mmCIF file of C-alpha atoms in Angstrom:
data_model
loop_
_atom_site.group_PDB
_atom_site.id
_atom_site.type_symbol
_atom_site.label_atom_id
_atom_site.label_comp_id
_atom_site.label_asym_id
_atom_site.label_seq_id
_atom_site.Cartn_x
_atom_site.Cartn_y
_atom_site.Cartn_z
ATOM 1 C CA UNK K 1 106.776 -253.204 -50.014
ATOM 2 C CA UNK K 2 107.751 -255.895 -52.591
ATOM 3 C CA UNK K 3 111.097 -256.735 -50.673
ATOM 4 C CA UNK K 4 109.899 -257.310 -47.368
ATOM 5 C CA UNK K 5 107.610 -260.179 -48.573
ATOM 6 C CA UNK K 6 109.978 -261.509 -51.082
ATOM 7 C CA UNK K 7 112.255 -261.790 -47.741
ATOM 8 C CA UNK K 8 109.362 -263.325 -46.206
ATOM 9 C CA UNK K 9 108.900 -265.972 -48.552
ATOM 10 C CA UNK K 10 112.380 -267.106 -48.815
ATOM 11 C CA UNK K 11 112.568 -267.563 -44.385
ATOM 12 C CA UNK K 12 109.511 -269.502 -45.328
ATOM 13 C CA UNK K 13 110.761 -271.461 -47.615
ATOM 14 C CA UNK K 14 114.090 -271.843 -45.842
ATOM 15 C CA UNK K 15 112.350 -272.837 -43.121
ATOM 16 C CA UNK K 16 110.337 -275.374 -44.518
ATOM 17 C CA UNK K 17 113.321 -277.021 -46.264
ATOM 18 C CA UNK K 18 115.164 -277.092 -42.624
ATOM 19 C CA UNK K 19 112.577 -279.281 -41.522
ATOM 20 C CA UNK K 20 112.208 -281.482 -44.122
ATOM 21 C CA UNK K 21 115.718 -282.294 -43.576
ATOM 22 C CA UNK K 22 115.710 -282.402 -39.909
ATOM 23 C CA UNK K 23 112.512 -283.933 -39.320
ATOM 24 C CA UNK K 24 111.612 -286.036 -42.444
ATOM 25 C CA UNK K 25 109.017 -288.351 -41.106
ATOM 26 C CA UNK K 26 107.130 -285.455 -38.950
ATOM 27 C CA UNK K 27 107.260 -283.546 -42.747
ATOM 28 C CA UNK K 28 105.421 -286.651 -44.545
ATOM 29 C CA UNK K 29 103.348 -287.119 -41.744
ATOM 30 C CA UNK K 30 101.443 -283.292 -41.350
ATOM 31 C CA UNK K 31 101.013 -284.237 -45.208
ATOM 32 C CA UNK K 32 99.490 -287.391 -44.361
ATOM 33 C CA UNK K 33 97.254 -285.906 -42.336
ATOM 34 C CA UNK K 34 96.209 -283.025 -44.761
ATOM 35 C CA UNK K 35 95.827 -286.317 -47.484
ATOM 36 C CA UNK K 36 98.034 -284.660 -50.094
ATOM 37 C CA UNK K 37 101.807 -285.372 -51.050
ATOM 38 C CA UNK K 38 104.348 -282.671 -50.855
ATOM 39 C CA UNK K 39 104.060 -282.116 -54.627
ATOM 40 C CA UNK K 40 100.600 -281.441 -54.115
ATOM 41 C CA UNK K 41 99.246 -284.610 -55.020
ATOM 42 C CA UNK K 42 96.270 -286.709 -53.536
ATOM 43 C CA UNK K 43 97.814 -289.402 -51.995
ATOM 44 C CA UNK K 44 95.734 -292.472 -54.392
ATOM 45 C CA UNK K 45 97.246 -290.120 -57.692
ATOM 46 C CA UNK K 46 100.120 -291.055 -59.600
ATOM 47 C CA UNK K 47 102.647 -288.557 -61.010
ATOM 48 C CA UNK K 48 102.865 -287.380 -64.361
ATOM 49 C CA UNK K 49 103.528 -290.017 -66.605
ATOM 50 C CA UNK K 50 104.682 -290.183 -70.647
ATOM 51 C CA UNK K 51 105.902 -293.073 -73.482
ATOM 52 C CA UNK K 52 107.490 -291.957 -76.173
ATOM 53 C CA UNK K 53 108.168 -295.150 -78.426
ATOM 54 C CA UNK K 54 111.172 -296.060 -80.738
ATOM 55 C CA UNK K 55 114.176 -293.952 -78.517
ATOM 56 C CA UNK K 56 116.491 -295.910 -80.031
ATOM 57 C CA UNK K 57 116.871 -296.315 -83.774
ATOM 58 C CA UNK K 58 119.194 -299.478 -83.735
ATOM 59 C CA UNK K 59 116.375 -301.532 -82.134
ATOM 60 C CA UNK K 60 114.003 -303.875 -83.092
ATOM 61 C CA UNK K 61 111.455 -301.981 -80.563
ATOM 62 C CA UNK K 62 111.977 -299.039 -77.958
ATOM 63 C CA UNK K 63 110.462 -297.141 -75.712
ATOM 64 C CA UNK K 64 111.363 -294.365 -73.270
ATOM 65 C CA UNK K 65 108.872 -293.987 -69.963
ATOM 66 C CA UNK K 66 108.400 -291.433 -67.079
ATOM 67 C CA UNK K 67 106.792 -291.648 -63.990
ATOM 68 C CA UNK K 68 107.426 -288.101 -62.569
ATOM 69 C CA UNK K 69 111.186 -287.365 -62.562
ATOM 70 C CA UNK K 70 111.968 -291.894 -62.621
ATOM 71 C CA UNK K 71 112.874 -292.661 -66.019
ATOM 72 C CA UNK K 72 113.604 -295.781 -68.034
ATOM 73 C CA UNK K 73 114.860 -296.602 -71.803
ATOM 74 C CA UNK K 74 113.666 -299.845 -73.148
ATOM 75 C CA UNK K 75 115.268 -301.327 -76.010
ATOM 76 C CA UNK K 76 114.492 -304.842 -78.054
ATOM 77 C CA UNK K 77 117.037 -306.908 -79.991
ATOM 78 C CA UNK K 78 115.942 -309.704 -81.692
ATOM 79 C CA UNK K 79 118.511 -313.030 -82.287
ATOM 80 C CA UNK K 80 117.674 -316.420 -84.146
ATOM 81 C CA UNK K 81 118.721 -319.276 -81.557
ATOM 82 C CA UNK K 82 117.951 -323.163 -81.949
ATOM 83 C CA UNK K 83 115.255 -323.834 -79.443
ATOM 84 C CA UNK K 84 115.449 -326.507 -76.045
ATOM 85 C CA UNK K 85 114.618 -329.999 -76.858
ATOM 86 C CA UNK K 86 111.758 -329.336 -73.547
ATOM 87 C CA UNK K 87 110.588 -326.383 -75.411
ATOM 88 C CA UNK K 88 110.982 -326.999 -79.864
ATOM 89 C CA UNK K 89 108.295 -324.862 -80.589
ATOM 90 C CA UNK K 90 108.911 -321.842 -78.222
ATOM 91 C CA UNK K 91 111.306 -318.989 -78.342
ATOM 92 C CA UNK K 92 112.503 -317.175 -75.440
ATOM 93 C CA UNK K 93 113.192 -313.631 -73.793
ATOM 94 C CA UNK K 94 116.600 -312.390 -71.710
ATOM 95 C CA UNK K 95 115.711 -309.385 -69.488
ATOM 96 C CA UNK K 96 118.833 -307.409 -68.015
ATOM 97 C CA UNK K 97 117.676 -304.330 -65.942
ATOM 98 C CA UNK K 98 120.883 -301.722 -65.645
ATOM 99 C CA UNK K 99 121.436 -298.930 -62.993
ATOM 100 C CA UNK K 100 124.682 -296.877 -64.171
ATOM 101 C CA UNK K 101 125.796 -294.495 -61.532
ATOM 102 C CA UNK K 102 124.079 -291.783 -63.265
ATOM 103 C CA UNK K 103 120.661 -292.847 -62.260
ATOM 104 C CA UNK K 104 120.939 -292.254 -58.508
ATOM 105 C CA UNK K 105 123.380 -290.978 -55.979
ATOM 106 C CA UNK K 106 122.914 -294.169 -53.827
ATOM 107 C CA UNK K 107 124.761 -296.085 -57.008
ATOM 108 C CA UNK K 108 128.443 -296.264 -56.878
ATOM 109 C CA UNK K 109 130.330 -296.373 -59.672
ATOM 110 C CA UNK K 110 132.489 -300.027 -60.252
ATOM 111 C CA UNK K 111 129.837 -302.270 -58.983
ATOM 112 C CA UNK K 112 126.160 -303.298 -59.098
ATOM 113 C CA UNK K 113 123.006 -301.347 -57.804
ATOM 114 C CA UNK K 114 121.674 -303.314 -54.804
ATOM 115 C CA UNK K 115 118.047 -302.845 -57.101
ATOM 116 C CA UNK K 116 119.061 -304.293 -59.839
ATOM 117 C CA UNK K 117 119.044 -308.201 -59.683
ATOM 118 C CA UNK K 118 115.545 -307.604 -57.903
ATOM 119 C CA UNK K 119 113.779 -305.515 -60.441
ATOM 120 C CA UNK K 120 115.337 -308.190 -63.269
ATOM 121 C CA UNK K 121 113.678 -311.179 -61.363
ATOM 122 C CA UNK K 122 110.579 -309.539 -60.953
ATOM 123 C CA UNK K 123 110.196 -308.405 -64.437
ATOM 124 C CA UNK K 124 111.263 -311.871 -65.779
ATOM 125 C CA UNK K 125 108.747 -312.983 -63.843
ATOM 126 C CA UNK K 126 105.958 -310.892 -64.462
ATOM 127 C CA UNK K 127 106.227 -310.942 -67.898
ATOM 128 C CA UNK K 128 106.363 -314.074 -67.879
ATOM 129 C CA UNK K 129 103.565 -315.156 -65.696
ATOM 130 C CA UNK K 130 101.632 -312.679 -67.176
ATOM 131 C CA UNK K 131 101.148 -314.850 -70.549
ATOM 132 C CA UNK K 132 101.815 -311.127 -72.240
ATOM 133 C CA UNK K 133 103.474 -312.578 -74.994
ATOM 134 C CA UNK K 134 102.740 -316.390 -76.509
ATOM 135 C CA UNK K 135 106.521 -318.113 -76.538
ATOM 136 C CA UNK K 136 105.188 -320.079 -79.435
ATOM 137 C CA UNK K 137 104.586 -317.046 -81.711
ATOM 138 C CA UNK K 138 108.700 -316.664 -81.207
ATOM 139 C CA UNK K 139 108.761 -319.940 -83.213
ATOM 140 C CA UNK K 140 110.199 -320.258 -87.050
ATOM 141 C CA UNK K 141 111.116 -324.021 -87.510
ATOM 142 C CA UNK K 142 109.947 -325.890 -85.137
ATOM 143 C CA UNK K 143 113.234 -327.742 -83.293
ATOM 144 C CA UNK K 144 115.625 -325.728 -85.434
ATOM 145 C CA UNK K 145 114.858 -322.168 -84.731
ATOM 146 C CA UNK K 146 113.144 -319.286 -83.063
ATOM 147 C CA UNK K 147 113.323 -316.077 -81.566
ATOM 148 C CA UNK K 148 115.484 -315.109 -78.430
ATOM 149 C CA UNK K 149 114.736 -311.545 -77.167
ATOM 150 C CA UNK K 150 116.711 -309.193 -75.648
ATOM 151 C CA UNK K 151 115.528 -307.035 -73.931
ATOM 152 C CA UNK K 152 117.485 -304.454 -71.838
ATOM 153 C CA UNK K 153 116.120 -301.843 -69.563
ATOM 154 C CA UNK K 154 118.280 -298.852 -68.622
ATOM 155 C CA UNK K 155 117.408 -296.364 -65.639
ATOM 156 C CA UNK K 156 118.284 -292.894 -66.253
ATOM 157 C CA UNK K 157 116.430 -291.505 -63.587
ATOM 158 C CA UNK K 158 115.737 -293.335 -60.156
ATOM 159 C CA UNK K 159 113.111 -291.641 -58.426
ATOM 160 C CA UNK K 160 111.233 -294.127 -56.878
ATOM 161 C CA UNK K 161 108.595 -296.743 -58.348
ATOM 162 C CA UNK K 162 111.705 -298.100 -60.271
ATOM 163 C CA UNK K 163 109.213 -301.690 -60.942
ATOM 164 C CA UNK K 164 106.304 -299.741 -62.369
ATOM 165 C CA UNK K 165 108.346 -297.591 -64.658
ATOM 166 C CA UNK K 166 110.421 -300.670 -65.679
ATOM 167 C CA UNK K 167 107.350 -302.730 -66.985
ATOM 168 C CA UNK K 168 105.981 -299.697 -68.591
ATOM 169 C CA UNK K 169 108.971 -298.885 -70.029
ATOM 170 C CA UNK K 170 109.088 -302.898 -71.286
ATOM 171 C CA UNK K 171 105.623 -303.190 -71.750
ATOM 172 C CA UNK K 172 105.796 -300.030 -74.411
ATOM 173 C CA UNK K 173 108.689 -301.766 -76.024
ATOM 174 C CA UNK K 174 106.872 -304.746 -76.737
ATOM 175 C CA UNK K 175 104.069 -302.986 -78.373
ATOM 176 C CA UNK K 176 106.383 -301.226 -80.579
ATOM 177 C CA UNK K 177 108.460 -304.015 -81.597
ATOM 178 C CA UNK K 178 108.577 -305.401 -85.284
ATOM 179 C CA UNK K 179 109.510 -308.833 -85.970
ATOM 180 C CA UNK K 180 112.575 -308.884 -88.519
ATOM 181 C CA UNK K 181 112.521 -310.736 -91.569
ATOM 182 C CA UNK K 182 115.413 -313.903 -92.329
ATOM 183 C CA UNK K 183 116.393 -315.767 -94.373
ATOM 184 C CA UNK K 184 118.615 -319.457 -95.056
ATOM 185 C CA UNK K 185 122.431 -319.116 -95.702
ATOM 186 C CA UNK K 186 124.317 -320.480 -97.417
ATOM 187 C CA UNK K 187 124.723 -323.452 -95.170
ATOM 188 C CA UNK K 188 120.674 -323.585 -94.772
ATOM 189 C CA UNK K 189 121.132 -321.504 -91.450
ATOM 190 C CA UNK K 190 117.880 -318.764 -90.712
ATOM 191 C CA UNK K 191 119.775 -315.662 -90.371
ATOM 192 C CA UNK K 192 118.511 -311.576 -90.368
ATOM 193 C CA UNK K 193 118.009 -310.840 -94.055
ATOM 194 C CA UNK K 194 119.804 -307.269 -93.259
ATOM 195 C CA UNK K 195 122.446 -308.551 -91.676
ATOM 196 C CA UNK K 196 123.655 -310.936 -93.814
ATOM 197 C CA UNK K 197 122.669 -309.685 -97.262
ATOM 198 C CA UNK K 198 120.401 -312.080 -98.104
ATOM 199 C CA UNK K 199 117.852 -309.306 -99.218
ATOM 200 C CA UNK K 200 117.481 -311.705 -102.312
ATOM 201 C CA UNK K 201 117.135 -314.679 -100.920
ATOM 202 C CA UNK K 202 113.282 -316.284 -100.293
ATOM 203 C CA UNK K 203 112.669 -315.253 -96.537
ATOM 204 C CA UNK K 204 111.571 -317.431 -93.872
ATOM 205 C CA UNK K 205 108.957 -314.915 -92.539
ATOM 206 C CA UNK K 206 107.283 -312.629 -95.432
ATOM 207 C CA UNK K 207 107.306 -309.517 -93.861
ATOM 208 C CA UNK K 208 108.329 -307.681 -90.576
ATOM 209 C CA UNK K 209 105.371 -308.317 -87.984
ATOM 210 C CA UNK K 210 104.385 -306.953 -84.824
ATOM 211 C CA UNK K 211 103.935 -309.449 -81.841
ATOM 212 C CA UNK K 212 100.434 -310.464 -80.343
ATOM 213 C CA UNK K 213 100.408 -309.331 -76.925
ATOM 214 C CA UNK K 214 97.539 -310.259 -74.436
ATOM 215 C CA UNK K 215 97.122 -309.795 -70.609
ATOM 216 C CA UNK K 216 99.488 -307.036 -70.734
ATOM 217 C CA UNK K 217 100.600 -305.943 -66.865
ATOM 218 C CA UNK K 218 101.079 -302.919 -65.429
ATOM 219 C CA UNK K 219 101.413 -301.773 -61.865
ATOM 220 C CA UNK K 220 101.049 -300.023 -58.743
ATOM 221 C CA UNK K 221 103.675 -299.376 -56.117
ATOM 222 C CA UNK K 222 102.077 -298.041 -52.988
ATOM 223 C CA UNK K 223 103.685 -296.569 -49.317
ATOM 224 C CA UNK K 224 101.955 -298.305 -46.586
ATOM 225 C CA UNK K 225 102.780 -295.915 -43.521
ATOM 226 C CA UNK K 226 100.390 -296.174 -40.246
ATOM 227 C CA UNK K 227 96.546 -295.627 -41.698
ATOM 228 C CA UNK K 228 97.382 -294.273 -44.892
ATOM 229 C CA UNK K 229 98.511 -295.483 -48.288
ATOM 230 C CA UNK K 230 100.367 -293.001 -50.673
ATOM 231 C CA UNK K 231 100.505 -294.289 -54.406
ATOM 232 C CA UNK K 232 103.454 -294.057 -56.289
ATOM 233 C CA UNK K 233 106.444 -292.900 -54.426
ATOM 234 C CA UNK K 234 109.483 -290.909 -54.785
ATOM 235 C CA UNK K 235 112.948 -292.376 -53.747
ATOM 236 C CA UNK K 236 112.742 -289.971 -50.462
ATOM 237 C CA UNK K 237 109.157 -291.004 -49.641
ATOM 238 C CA UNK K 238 110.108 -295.128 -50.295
ATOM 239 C CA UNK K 239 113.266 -294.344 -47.751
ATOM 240 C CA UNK K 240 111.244 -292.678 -45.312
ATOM 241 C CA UNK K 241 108.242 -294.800 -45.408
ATOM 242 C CA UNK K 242 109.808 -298.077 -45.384
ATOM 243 C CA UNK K 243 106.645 -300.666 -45.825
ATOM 244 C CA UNK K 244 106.254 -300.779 -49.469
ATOM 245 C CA UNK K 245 103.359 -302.765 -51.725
ATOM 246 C CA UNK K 246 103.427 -303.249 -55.297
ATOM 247 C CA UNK K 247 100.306 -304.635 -57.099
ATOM 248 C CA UNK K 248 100.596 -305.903 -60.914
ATOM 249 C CA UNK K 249 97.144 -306.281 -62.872
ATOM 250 C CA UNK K 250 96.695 -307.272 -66.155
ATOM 251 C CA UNK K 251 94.558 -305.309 -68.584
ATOM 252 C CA UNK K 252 92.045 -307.385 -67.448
ATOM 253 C CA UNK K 253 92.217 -306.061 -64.095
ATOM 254 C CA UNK K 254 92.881 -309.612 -63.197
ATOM 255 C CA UNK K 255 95.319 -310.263 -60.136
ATOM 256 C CA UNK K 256 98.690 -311.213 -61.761
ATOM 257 C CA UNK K 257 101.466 -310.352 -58.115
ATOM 258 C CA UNK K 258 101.617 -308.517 -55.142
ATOM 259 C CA UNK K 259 105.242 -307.885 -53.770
ATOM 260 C CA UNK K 260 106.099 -306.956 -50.143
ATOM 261 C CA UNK K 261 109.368 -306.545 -49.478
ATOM 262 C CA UNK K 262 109.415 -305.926 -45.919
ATOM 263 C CA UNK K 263 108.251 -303.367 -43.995
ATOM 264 C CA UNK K 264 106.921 -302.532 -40.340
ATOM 265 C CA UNK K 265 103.694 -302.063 -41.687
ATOM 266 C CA UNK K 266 101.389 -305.386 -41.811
ATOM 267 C CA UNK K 267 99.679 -305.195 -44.707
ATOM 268 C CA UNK K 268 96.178 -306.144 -43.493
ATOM 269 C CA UNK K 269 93.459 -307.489 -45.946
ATOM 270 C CA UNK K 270 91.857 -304.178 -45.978
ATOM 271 C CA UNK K 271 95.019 -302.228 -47.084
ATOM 272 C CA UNK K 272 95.377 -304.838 -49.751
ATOM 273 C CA UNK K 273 92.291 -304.191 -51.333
ATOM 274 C CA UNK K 274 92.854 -300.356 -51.465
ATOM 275 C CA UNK K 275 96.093 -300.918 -52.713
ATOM 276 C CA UNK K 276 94.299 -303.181 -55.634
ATOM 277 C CA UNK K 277 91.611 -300.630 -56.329
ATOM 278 C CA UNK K 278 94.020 -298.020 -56.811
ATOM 279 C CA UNK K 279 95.718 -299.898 -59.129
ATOM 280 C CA UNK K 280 92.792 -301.056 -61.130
ATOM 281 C CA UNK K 281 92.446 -297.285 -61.476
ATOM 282 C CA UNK K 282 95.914 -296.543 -62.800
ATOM 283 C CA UNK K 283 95.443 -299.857 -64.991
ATOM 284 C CA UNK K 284 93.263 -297.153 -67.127
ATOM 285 C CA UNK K 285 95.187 -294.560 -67.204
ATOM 286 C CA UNK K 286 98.569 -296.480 -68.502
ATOM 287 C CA UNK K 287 96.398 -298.341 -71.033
ATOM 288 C CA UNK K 288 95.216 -294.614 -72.165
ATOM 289 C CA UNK K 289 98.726 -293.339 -72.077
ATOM 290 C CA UNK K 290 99.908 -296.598 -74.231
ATOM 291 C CA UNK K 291 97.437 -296.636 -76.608
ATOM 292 C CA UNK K 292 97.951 -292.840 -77.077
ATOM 293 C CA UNK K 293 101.372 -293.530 -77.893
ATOM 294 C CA UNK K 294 100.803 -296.125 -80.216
ATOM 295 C CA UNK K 295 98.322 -293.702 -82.055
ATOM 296 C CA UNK K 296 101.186 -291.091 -82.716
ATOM 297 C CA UNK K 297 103.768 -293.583 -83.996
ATOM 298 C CA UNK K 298 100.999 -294.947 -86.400
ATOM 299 C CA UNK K 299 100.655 -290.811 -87.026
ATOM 300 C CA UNK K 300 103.570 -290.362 -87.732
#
């Protein structure tokens, strides 16, 4: 009796799979309309998401995030550069975003990721606009030098939402990163102590530090598609569904961006403020997941 239903199942399934494939958009939409995802999710929840903080030993601060199967390593290197004359009292931060071929089988090996340049500029610019991190607390001698940060973000995994793992992923980074301690050279240059061998030397900065971060963003990317609005995507449901919206609050819940890259889909006031009070939601959760993070490093 077992066999026949096992047999059963498997047409099902078969047949379920055949019409994903042949009819895509008729398969999202009889979700739609039941309000759930295929993976069983209401359509305002957010998959599964973890931090696990300092992936990467050789760096001054690391982080590895997950949104469902999207995932993104975050690493910090820290480098003593003489400040701009406009700016003597700030330091600065470099933010490369990488998409190896591995990440996606959209991605060809020997040249860029059409994504890439685009999720760079708007990280630069949200963390920047954000005010998550003071410039001037980058500072060691004013006009002489300060911090330049490097931070580079690598997708493993691209699964959709590739923004909102990306600023977790650089978000978490920041929150684990120390400051290093220098010291002057011999030819009264600040240099890493470690690097140099100037563990003897009087150092600039006492001790290794952690950085003061304030405002801190996250976000929301959300499929607009007719009357509905499904929260954080997969690749297949972003190529489907082409009208995407990506909210970024601070942990103030204050409005920092919204990004609409297109779409057929107007995005009408109304769906705008959905989109923002979903977001506010997931604002909580992150911060949760973050500061739960945080607590097992400290743990540990």
């Amino acid at each position: 009796m077992g066999l026949p239903n096992a047999n059963g199942d498997l047409s099902t399934e078969v047949e379920v799979d055949a019409f994903r494939r042949l009819f895509p958009l008729h398969f999202y939409e009889k979700h739609l309309l039941e309000s759930i995802s295929p993976d069983a999710r209401p359509l305002g929840r957010a998959r599964e998401t973890t931090i696990a903080l300092g992936a990467v030993a050789s760096a001054n601060g690391s982080a590895l995030a997950k949104i469902g199967s999207t995932t993104m390593l975050a690493a910090i290197k820290m480098k003593v550069m003489t400040p701009s004359l406009e700016t003597p009292d700030e330091g600065c931060i470099v933010i490369d975003f990488h998409m190896p071929p591995i990440c996606s089988p959209i991605v060809r090996p020997g040249g860029p990721a059409e994504a890439a340049p685009v999720v760079a500029k708007q990280l630069s610019d949200t963390i920047l606009s954000s005010g998550m991190i003071n410039l001037k607390e980058l500072s060691l001698v004013s006009g002489k030098a300060a911090w330049m940060a490097y931070l580079d973000i690598y997708c493993l995994d691209a699964d959709g939402a590739l923004f909102d793992t990306a600023l977790l992923s650089a978000v978490a980074a920041f929150s684990h990163l120390e400051i290093p301690v220098v010291s002057l050279n011999d030819d009264g240059k600040i240099v890493l102590s470690e690097e140099q061998g100037l563990s003897d030397r009087e150092p600039v900065n006492k001790e290794k530090r952690k950085i003061n971060l304030s405002s801190v963003p996250f976000s929301l990317t959300c499929v607009l598609h007719k009357n509905y609005i499904l929260a954080d995507p997969t690749a297949e449901e972003e190529s489907i569904m082409d009208t995407i919206l990506t909210v970024v609050l601070d942990s103030s819940s204050q409005l920092v961006s919204l990004h609409k890259p297109g779409g057929t889909v107007l995005a009408y006031t109304s769906a705008i403020q959905d989109c923002i009070a979903l977001t506010r939601q997931r604002v909580k959760e992150l911060q949760k997941i973050l500061e739960e993070a945080i607590s097992g490093m400290e743990v540990d």
